[in-house]
XYZ file of C-alpha atoms in Angstrom:
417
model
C 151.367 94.802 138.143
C 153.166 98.279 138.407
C 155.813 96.695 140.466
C 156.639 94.112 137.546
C 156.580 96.379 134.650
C 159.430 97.948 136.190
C 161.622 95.036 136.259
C 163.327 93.387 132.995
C 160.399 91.441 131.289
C 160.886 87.962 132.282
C 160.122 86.917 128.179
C 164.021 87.987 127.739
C 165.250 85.579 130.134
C 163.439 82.886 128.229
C 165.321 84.108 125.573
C 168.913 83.519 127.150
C 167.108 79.929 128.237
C 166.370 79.585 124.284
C 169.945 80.360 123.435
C 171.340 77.713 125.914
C 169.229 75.237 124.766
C 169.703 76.517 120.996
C 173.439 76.211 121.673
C 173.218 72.385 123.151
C 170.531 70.898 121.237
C 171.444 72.267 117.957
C 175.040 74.430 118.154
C 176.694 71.029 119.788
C 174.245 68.148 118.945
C 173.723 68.926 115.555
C 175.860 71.841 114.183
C 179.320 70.014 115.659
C 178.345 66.590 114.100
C 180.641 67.395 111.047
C 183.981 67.288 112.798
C 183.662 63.579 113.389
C 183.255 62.819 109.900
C 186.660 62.124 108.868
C 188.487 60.475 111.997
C 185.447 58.361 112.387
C 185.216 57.281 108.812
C 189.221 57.067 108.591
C 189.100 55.101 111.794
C 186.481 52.553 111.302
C 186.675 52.239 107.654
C 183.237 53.750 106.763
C 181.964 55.308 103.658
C 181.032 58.857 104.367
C 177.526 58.504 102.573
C 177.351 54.952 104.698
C 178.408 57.260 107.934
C 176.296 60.357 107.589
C 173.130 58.343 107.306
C 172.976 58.006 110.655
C 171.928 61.558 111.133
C 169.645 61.439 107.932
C 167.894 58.802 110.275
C 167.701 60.999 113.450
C 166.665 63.681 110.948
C 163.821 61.317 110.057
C 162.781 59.758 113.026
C 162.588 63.557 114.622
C 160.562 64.535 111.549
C 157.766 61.530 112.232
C 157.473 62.987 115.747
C 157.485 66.850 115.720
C 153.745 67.049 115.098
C 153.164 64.752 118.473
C 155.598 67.281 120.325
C 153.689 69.998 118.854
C 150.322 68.847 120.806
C 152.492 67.405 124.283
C 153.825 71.025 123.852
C 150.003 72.620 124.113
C 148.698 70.125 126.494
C 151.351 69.685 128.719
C 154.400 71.914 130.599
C 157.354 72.390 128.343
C 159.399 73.227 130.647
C 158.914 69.160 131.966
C 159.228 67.902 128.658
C 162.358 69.617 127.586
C 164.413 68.904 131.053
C 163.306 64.955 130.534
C 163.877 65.091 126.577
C 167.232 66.593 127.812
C 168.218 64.162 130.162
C 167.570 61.461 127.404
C 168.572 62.837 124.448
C 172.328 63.415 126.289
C 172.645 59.881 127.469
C 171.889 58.871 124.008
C 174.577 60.913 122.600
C 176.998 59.661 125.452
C 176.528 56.416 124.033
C 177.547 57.163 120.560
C 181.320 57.075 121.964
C 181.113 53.303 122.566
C 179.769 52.160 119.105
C 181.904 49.284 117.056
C 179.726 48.602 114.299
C 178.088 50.701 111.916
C 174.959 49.745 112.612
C 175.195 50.810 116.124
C 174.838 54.865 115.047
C 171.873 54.020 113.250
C 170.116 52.666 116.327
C 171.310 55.488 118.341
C 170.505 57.740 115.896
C 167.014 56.404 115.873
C 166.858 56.687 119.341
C 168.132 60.191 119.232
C 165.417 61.498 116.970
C 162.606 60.492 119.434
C 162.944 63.317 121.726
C 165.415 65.642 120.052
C 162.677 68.087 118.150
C 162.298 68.657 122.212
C 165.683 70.581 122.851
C 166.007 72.177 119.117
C 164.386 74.917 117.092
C 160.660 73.644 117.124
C 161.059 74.037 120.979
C 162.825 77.298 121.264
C 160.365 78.876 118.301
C 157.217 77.427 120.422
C 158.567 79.627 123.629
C 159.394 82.580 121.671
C 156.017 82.873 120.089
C 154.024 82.271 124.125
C 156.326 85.239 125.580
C 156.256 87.755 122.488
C 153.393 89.627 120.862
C 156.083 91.743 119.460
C 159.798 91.346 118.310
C 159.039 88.199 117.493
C 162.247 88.152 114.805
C 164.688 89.990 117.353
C 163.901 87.753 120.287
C 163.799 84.469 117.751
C 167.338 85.863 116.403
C 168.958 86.096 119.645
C 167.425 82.941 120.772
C 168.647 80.899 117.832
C 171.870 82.722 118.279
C 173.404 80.359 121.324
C 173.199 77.720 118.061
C 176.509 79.662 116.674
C 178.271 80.400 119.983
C 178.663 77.325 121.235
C 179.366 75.325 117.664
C 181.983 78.200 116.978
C 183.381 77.453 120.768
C 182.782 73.225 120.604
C 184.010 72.608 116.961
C 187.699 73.737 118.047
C 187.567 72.120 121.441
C 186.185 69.115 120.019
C 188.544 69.010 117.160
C 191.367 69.124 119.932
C 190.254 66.298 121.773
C 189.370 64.047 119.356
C 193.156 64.808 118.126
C 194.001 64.227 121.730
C 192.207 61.431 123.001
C 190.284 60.299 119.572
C 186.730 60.680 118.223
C 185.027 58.647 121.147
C 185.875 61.247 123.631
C 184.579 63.823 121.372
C 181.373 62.342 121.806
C 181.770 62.446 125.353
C 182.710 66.211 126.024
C 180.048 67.254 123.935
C 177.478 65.477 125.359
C 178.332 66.767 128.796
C 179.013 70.201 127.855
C 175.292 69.850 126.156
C 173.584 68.243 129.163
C 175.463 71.510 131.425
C 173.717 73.753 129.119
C 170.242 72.193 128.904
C 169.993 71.403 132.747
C 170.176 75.293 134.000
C 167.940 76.279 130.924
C 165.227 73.886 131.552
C 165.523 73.438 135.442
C 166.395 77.268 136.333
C 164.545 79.417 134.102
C 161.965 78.211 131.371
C 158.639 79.132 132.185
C 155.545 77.887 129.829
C 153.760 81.098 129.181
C 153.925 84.322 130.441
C 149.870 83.739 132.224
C 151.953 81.835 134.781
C 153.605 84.626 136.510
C 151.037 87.084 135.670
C 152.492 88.925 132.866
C 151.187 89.116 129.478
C 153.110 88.709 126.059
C 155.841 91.328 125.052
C 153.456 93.821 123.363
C 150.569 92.184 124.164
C 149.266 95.146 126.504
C 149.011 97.559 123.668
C 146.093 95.191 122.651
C 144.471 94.580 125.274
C 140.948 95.246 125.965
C 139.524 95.858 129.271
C 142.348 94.150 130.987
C 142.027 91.363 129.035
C 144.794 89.773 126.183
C 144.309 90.128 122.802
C 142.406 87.623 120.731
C 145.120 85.705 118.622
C 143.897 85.844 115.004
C 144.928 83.418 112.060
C 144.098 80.004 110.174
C 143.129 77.571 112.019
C 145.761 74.424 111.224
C 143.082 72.586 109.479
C 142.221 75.283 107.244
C 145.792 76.263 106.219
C 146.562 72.593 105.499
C 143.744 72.608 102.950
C 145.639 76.182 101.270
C 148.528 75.384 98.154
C 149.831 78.795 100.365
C 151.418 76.238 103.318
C 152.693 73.901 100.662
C 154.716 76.304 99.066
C 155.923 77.642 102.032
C 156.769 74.026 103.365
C 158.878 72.902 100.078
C 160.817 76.464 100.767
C 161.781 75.191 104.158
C 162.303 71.690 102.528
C 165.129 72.664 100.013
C 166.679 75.553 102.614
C 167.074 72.848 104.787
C 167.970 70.270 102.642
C 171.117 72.680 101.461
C 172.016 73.985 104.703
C 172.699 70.651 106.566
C 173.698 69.629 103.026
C 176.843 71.408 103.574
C 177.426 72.335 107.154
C 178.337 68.582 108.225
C 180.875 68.524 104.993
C 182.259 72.239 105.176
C 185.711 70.492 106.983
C 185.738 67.516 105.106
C 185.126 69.547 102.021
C 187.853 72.171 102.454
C 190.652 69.256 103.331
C 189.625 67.188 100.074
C 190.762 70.949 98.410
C 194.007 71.021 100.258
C 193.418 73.010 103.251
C 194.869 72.014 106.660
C 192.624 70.188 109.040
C 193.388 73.280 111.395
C 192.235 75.723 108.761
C 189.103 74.035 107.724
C 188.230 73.769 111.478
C 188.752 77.901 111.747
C 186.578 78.268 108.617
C 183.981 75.835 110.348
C 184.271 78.027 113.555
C 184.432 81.419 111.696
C 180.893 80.166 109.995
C 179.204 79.569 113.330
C 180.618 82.649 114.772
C 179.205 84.687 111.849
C 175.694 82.446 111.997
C 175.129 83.948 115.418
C 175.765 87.382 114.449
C 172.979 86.201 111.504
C 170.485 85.200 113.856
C 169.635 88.356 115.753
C 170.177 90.616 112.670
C 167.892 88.544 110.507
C 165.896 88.344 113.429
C 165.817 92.326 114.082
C 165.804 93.000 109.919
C 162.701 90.726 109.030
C 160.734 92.439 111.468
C 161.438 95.786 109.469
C 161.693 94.620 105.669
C 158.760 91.711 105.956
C 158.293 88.431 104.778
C 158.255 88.871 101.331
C 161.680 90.539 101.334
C 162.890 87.532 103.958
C 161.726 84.822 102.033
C 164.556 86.230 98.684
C 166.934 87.070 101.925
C 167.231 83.690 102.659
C 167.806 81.652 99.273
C 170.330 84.307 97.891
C 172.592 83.653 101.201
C 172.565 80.287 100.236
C 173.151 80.175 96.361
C 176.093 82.785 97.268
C 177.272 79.977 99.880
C 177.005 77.096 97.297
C 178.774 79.109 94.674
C 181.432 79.862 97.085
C 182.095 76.794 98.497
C 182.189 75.334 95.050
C 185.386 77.817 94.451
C 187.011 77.885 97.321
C 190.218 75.654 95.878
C 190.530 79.032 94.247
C 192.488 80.441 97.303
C 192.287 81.324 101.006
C 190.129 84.201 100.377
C 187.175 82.641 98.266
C 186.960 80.325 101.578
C 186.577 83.056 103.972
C 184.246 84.376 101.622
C 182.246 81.388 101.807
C 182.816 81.425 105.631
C 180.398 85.110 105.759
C 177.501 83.934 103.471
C 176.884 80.716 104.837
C 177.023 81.978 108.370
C 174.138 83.900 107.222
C 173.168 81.070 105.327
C 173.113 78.408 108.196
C 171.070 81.268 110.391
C 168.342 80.718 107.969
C 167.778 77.392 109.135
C 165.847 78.589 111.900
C 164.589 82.055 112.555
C 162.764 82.493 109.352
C 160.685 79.487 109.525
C 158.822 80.475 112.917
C 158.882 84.289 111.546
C 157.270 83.306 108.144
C 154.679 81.079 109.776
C 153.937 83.382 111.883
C 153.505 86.186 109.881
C 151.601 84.016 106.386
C 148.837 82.446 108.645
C 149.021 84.017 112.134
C 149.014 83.031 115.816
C 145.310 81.666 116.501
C 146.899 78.125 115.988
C 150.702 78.814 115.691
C 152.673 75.451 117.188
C 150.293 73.278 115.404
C 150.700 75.100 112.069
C 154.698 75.245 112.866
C 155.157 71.727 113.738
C 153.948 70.325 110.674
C 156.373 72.832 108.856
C 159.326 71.740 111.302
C 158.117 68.534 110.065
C 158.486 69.030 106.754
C 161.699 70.884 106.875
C 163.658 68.214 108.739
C 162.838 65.981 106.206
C 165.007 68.399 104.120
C 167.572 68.896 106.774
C 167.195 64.425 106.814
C 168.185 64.529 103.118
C 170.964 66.716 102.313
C 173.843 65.098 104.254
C 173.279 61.535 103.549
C 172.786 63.443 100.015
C 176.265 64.973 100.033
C 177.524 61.983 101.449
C 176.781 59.871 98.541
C 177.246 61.916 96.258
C 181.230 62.619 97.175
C 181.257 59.124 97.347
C 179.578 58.438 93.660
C 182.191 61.262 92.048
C 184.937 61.539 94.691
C 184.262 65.322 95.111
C 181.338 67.896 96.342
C 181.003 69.587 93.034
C 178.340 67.870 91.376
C 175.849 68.483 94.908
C 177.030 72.337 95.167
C 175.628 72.633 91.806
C 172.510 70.862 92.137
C 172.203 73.225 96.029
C 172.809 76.184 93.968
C 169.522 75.499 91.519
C 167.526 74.430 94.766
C 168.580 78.212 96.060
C 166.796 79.634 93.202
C 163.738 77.705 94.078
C 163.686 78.388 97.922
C 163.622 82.317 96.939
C 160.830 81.818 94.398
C 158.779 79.442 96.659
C 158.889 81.529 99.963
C 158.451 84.512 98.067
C 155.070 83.125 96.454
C 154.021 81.975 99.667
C 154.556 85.483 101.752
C 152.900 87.287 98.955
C 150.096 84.899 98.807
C 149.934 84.733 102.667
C 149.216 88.883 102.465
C 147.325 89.012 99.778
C 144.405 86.404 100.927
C 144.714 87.932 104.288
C 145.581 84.890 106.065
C 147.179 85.795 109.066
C 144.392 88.510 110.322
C 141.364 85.753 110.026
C 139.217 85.853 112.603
């Protein structure tokens, strides 16, 4: 044991494995999906509402099945799962680059969201919380970080092939660059739990009593399903996700309905992701000093700053770039404060089964908002009318998550025994 305490604790290298599969399964696969928007619609004479549903169907499909991934997850190897959820969820996306008809992304896109919850946030969070006891928010942060590398990296190089070559082989050079990505994470490093190699949590041996781990406290899931505390909690992550992927997908359509070159929106788009994975590991690192109360107004004021923003930015170069620094902050919030805040309202006795229904419920937000956008745009002919209506759902996301971290400490939830 003395010989591996003096070597880097192996929980970090899961970390770098959660940023590579962060940075495929959500930075490329999901993050990147706006740049196809136009040239696909333009190309193949699509509605943008008609188009975006697509993912709003992945987004719901994924939603139905994160609470079966949350118990494969405890009763099987992860590490398994994620490299075969991998494999599939790539071809899938491959095949994306040979649809004709409309129709055809919404089959794929079903087909997508049966294993995707696999190689995206639910996945990385579940890891994070085996390997750390401690610094939970710093190693979720730099986890979730890979997200905004390689989106920031991927949304130019996409943009220049699909300018190239067109929007099929888009598809294609993501989905291979993804597949890359996932395949050394999953094959190469991931381990399930720390038990495995005989370590212990990070910061679990403070705790531990006669050699032996720490008892996890915390609700049980049943009991915090039967609490008004979850539900509050739940609709929080509902709306921030509902405005997040509200806007992401539309941020370069958006700016080149104001007048902004396609190059320029793309650099905004970039600049965003770039700035989302600087977000990550300083939310990450600043929740676990300020708490969850203080998180849960951290991340609805990021994004009623980024809806007001984006709302102005015809206003000049300068409101855009504006824009561009909250909602990289903004986006960030779409996944290190959900595993934090579960974490921290009802504990870790029954963590991935509390988290997945709250993944669960929060893609269902993330399902709605760009279909939402979509039709909207295409029901007024700009994004104004839905940047308002994100702006009010800000307000609520602070007020709910706030309620539900105070209530959380007060009622003692997270220490039960």
């Amino acid at each position: 044991m003395a010989e591996k305490k003096s070597k880097l604790f192996y929980g970090w290298w899961i970390v770098i494995a959660g940023a590579l599969i962060s940075g495929a399964g959500v930075g490329i696969l999901i993050n990147c999906s706006g740049v196809f928007i136009k040239p696909v619609t333009e190309a193949m004479g699509y509605s943008r509402g008609g188009f975006t549903l697509y993912t709003t169907i992945q987004s719901i499909v994924a939603m139905i099945s994160v609470p079966i991934y949350g118990e494969i997850f405890r009763r099987f190897s992860i590490r398994k799962v994620m490299f075969i959820a991998a494999t599939y969820c790539c071809t899938v996306y491959f095949c994306l680059s040979f649809a004709t008809q409309l129709w055809h992304f919404y089959v794929l896109g079903v087909l997508y969201g049966l294993a995707n919850s696999c190689i995206t946030i639910m996945a990385v969070g579940t890891l994070v919380n085996r390997w750390f006891f401690e610094r939970k928010g710093l190693a979720a942060g730099l986890a979730f970080a890979g997200s905004g590398v390689t989106a920031a990296i991927m949304a130019k190089v996409t943009t220049a092939v699909i300018v190239a070559h067109g929007w099929r082989w888009g598809y294609r050079v993501q989905a291979l660059v993804a597949y890359a990505l996932l395949f050394i994470a999953t094959v190469f490093i991931v381990r399930d739990k720390p038990e495995d190699i005989g370590l212990v949590p990070f910061g679990a041996e403070k705790k531990m009593v006669n050699g032996a781990p720490p008892v996890l406290l915390g609700m049980t899931r049943a009991k915090a399903l039967k609490t008004s505390t979850f539900y509050i909690m739940a609709a929080g992550f509902f709306f921030n996700s509902m405005i997040g992927m509200g806007i992401n997908p539309h941020i370069v359509a958006c700016l080149g309905d104001l007048g902004y070159s396609v190059t320029f929106a793309a650099t905004i788009f970039s600049t965003v992701m770039v700035i989302m994975m600087i977000g990550k590991v300083s939310l990450g690192a600043a929740f676990d000093k300020i708490g969850p109360v203080k998180a849960g107004f951290t991340v609805g004021f990021v994004l009623l700053m980024s809806s007001v923003l984006l709302y102005n930015a015809g206003l000049g170069t300068g409101v855009a770039w504006a824009f561009a620094g909250f909602f990289g902050f903004g986006y960030a919030t779409l996944s290190v404060p959900y595993s934090y805040l579960t974490s921290e309202i009802f504990g870790d006795r029954e963590f991935s089964g509390i988290y997945s229904i709250s993944t669960m419920l929060s893609s269902a937000g993330g399902a709605v908002g760009p279909v939402l956008s979509g039709y909207l745009f295409d029901l007024t002919g700009s994004y104004k009318l839905v940047l308002m209506l994100y702006a009010i759902c800000s307000v609520a996301v602070i007020l709910l998550l706030v309620t539900a971290a105070k209530q959380g400490k007060a009622r003692g939830y997270a220490t039960a025994e």
